[in-house]
């Protein structure tokens, strides 16, 4: 909880990978920085939903587990000792004379500039809406995978057609006894390379199929019945576990209430990552501009732009193009990282 009128230079709302990298960059710019996040740990959705999932689009890492990426980012910000406020949900944002007032579920914070790095906002998984799904949730029907080893030697199916579903299928293939993937369309929506890997794997592919029924006998989960879309062909799969990867829903209506320009479930920003509210910036999946590509790598690039321009906003004689990081850390100081 903040001290009254203890005004920070930058407050970063969101402690996912992009927010953490923004905090690191704020540190090397020697900005007095605070991080606020509604979750109980750093890392955002990567820590909460996908800690065991591999990420393939971070420069310099052919593949890196989400949990390892967050661990590295935590080490990167550790030398700066930023104040971190977890399990605090931002409820309101108010412009005051010379600073912004951030009202949360636990108190009030003050900052000269704010950077939103909240991904897709607060989220809930799109659930399987057929009879019996709710009763099996957590035991046989899963929306989050925090430990792949619990599927060791099991028969598992993943429902979904995007990159996350494909990645889970490929990662579980060497662990589970059998892996199947089910998608309601003939073609997957994942990256072409991932789709090729899936087709060349031992994963059983069911397209275009939907889950028609959960098979339960004597209160025991046995598997699922599939139905081919636009046809009356049925398939039965014997399973131990079913992973649903239909994406997530989120509400961003509160951002509009604060006066932010929101469209297409994102905050509209300029090329310097500024929003329509002076002193407020947005980076990562929560922001939008012409040509935006939603990747972690993109957010990593947006973070220094937001930090530098926010500091220039606070103090106009501050350069928006500072020295390179290789010039900032030398000798013993560099060994901290």
Coordinates of C-alpha atoms in Angstrom, one line a residue, residues 118-239:
X118 CA -1.8 -5.5 -18.4
X119 CA -1.9 -7.9 -21.4
X120 CA -5.5 -8.8 -22.1
X121 CA -6.7 -7.5 -18.7
X122 CA -8.3 -9.7 -16.0
X123 CA -9.2 -13.0 -17.7
X124 CA -11.3 -16.1 -17.5
X125 CA -11.0 -19.2 -19.7
X126 CA -13.7 -19.9 -22.3
X127 CA -15.2 -23.0 -20.7
X128 CA -16.6 -26.2 -22.2
X129 CA -20.4 -25.7 -22.2
X130 CA -21.7 -29.3 -22.3
X131 CA -23.3 -31.4 -19.6
X132 CA -21.0 -32.6 -16.9
X133 CA -18.0 -30.4 -17.7
X134 CA -18.3 -28.3 -14.6
X135 CA -18.3 -31.4 -12.3
X136 CA -15.2 -32.7 -13.9
X137 CA -13.2 -29.5 -13.8
X138 CA -9.9 -29.7 -12.0
X139 CA -9.8 -33.5 -12.0
X140 CA -10.3 -34.6 -15.6
X141 CA -11.2 -31.3 -17.4
X142 CA -8.5 -28.7 -17.3
X143 CA -8.1 -25.1 -18.4
X144 CA -4.7 -24.5 -16.9
X145 CA -1.6 -26.7 -17.0
X146 CA 0.9 -25.9 -14.2
X147 CA 2.6 -29.2 -14.1
X148 CA 3.0 -31.4 -17.2
X149 CA 4.2 -34.4 -15.2
X150 CA 0.7 -35.1 -13.8
X151 CA -0.2 -36.2 -17.3
X152 CA 2.7 -38.7 -17.4
X153 CA 1.5 -42.0 -18.8
X154 CA -2.0 -40.7 -19.3
X155 CA -4.3 -40.5 -22.3
X156 CA -4.8 -36.8 -23.0
X157 CA -6.7 -34.7 -25.5
X158 CA -6.4 -31.0 -26.2
X159 CA -9.3 -29.1 -27.6
X160 CA -8.3 -25.9 -29.6
X161 CA -6.8 -24.8 -32.8
X162 CA -4.3 -22.0 -31.9
X163 CA -0.6 -21.9 -31.1
X164 CA -1.2 -22.7 -27.4
X165 CA -3.2 -25.9 -28.1
X166 CA -0.6 -27.0 -30.6
X167 CA 2.3 -26.3 -28.3
X168 CA 0.6 -28.3 -25.4
X169 CA 0.0 -31.2 -27.7
X170 CA 3.7 -31.3 -28.9
X171 CA 5.0 -30.8 -25.3
X172 CA 2.9 -33.6 -23.9
X173 CA 3.6 -36.1 -26.7
X174 CA 6.8 -37.4 -25.0
X175 CA 5.2 -37.4 -21.6
X176 CA 1.7 -38.8 -22.0
X177 CA 0.9 -42.3 -23.2
X178 CA -1.3 -40.9 -26.0
X179 CA -2.1 -37.3 -27.1
X180 CA -4.9 -36.2 -29.4
X181 CA -5.8 -32.7 -30.6
X182 CA -9.4 -31.6 -31.6
X183 CA -10.2 -28.6 -33.7
X184 CA -13.6 -27.6 -35.1
X185 CA -12.1 -26.3 -38.3
X186 CA -10.2 -28.2 -41.0
X187 CA -7.1 -26.0 -40.6
X188 CA -5.3 -24.9 -37.5
X189 CA -4.7 -21.2 -36.6
X190 CA -1.2 -21.7 -35.3
X191 CA 2.1 -20.6 -36.9
X192 CA 3.0 -22.6 -40.0
X193 CA 6.1 -24.1 -38.5
X194 CA 4.2 -25.4 -35.4
X195 CA 1.4 -26.8 -37.6
X196 CA 4.1 -28.7 -39.6
X197 CA 5.6 -30.1 -36.5
X198 CA 2.2 -31.2 -35.3
X199 CA 1.4 -33.0 -38.6
X200 CA 4.8 -34.8 -38.4
X201 CA 4.3 -35.9 -34.8
X202 CA 2.6 -38.9 -33.3
X203 CA -0.3 -36.7 -32.0
X204 CA -3.7 -37.9 -33.3
X205 CA -5.4 -35.1 -35.1
X206 CA -9.2 -34.8 -35.2
X207 CA -10.4 -32.1 -37.6
X208 CA -13.0 -30.8 -38.2
X209 CA -14.5 -32.2 -35.0
X210 CA -16.2 -30.8 -31.9
X211 CA -16.7 -32.4 -28.5
X212 CA -20.2 -33.8 -28.5
X213 CA -20.4 -35.6 -25.2
X214 CA -18.4 -36.4 -22.1
X215 CA -18.4 -40.2 -21.4
X216 CA -19.0 -41.0 -17.7
X217 CA -19.8 -44.4 -16.3
X218 CA -20.5 -45.0 -12.6
X219 CA -19.3 -41.4 -11.8
X220 CA -16.0 -42.2 -13.5
X221 CA -14.7 -40.2 -16.5
X222 CA -14.0 -42.5 -19.4
X223 CA -13.4 -40.1 -22.3
X224 CA -15.3 -38.1 -24.9
X225 CA -17.5 -38.5 -28.0
X226 CA -16.6 -36.3 -31.0
X227 CA -18.9 -35.2 -33.8
X228 CA -17.6 -34.1 -37.2
X229 CA -18.8 -30.6 -37.9
X230 CA -21.4 -30.5 -40.7
X231 CA -21.7 -34.3 -40.7
X232 CA -23.1 -37.1 -38.6
X233 CA -19.8 -38.9 -38.1
X234 CA -18.9 -39.7 -34.5
X235 CA -15.7 -40.9 -32.8
X236 CA -15.1 -42.0 -29.3
X237 CA -11.8 -41.4 -27.5
X238 CA -10.8 -43.1 -24.3
X239 CA -9.1 -40.5 -22.1

